[in-house]
Short mmCIF file of C-alpha atoms in Angstrom, two decimals:
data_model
loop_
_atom_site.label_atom_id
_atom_site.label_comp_id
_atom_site.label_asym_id
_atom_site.label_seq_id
_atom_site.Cartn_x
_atom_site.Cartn_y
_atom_site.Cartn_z
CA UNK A 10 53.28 -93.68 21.75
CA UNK A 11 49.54 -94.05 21.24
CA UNK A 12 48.22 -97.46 20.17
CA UNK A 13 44.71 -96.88 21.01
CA UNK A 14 42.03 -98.28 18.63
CA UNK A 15 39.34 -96.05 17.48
CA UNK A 16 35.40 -98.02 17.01
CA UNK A 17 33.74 -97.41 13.99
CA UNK A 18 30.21 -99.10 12.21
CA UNK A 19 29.44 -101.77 10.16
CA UNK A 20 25.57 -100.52 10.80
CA UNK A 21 25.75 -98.00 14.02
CA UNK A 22 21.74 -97.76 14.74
CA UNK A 23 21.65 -101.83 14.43
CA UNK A 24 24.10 -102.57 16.45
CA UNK A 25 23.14 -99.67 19.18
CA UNK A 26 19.37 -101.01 18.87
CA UNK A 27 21.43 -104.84 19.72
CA UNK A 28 23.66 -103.01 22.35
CA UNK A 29 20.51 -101.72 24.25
CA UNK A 30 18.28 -104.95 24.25
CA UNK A 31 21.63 -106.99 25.55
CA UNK A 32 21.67 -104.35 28.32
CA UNK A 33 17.79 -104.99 29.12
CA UNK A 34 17.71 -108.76 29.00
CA UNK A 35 21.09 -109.86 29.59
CA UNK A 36 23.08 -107.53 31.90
CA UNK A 37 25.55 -110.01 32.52
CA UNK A 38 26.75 -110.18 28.69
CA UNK A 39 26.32 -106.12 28.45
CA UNK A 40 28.37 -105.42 31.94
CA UNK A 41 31.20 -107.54 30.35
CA UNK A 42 31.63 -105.49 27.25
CA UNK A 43 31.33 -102.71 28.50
CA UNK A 44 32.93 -102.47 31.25
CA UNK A 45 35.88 -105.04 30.25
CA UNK A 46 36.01 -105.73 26.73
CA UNK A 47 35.67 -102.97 24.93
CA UNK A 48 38.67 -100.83 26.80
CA UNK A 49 40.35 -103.82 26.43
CA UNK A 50 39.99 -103.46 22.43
CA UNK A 51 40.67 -100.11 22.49
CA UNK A 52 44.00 -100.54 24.25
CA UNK A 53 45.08 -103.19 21.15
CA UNK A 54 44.03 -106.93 23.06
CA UNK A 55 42.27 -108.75 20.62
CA UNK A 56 39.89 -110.44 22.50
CA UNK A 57 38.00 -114.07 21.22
CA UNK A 58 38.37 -116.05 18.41
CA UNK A 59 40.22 -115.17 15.34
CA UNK A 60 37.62 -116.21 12.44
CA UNK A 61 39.13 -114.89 9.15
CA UNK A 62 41.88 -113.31 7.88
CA UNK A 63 42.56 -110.68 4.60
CA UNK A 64 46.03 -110.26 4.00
CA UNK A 65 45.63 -108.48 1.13
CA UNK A 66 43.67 -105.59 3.19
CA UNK A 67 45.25 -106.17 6.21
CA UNK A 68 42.07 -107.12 8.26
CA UNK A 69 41.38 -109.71 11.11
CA UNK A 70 37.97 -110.70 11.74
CA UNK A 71 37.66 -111.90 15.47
CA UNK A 72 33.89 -113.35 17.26
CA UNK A 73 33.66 -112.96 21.01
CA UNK A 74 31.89 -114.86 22.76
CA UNK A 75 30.31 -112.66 26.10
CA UNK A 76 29.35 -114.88 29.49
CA UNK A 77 25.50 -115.31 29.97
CA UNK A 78 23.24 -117.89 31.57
CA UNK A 79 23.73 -121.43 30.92
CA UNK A 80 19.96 -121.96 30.15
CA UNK A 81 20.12 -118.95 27.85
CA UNK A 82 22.70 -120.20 25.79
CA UNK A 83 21.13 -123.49 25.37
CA UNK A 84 17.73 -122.03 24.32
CA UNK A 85 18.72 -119.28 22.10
CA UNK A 86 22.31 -119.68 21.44
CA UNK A 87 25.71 -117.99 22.72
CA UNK A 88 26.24 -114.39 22.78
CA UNK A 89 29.10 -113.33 20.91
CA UNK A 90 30.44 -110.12 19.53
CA UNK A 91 31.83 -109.73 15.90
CA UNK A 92 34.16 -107.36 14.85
CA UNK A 93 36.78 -106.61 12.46
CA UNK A 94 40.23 -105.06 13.06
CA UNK A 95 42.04 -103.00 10.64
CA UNK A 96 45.55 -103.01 12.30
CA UNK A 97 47.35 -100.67 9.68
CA UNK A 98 44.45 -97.74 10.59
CA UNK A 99 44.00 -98.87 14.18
CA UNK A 100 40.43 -99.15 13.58
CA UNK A 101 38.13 -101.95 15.20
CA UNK A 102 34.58 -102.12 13.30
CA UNK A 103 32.41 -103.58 15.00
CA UNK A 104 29.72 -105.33 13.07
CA UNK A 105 27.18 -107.22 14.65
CA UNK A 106 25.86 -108.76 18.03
CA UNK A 107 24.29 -112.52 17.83
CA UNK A 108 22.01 -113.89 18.16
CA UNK A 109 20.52 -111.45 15.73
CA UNK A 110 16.72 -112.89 15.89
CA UNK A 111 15.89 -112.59 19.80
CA UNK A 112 17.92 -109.23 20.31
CA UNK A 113 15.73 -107.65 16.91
CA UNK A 114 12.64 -108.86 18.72
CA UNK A 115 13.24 -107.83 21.67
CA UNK A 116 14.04 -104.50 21.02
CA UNK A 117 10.64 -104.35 18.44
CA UNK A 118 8.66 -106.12 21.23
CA UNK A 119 8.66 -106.38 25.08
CA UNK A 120 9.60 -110.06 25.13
CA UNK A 121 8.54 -112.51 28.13
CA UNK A 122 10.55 -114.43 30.38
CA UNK A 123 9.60 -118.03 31.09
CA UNK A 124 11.37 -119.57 33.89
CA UNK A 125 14.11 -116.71 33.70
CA UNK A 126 14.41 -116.91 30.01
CA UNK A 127 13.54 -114.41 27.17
CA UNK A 128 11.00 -116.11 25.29
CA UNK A 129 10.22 -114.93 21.45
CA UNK A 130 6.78 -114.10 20.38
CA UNK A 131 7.22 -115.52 16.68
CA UNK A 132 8.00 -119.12 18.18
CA UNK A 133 6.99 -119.33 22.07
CA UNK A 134 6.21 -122.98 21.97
CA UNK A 135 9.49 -123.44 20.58
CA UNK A 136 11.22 -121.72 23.50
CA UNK A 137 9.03 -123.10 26.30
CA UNK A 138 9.88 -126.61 25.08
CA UNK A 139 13.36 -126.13 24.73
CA UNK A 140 13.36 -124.48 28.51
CA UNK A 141 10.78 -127.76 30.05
CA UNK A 142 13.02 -130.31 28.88
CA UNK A 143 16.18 -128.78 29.68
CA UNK A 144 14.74 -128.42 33.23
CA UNK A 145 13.81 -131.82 32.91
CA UNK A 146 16.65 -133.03 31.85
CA UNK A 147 18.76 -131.30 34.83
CA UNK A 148 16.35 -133.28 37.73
#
């Protein structure tokens, strides 16, 4: 018997446009679901956290959180993956990628790195002084 999952859209050019920029700044996070996580959803392991539940439509909402740089997660925030699982159709939507703000930059906008870390262009001072005093804080 079959039990594979099928992926479907909340917003398929967003999320693609999310996919890609993870995949250009953050290889680590992309490799992993890729390569790991999403076969493993498509084989019926529910990866992450379970974040809501809809008994009425028979839906799980899960968040995954993907590995990335320490210094990365500090600045801008963990990656994680959301999606939604509709057991009774065997259908996993996936809906977004987050942090939504630096991934939508950086896929409008070639983004700089400061000290190995994607800096945005509508708050760079922000960034830079979140990345100096974490480096300061580590010596």
């Amino acid at each position: 018997m079959n039990t594979s999952y099928i992926f479907e859209y909340l917003n398929e050019n967003e999320f693609r446009v999310k996919e890609r920029t993870l995949r250009k700044y953050n290889m680590l996070a992309y490799k992993e679901l890729v390569f790991k996580d999403y076969p493993a959803l498509r084989s019926g392991s529910f990866l992450g956290s379970l974040v809501a539940e809809n008994k009425s439509d028979h839906t799980k909402s899960y968040e995954l959180e993907l590995p990335t740089d320490d210094l990365f997660k500090k600045v801008h925030g963990n990656v994680r993956l959301h999606y939604t699982v509709y057991e009774c159709k065997k259908v996993i939507l996936l809906t977004n990628i987050t942090p939504d703000d630096i991934l939508d930059e950086g896929h409008r906008a070639e983004l700089t790195t400061y000290k190995g870390v994607m800096i945005s262009k509508s708050h760079p001072e922000k960034d830079i002084f979140k990345v100096n005093l974490l480096n300061m804080l580590h010596k």
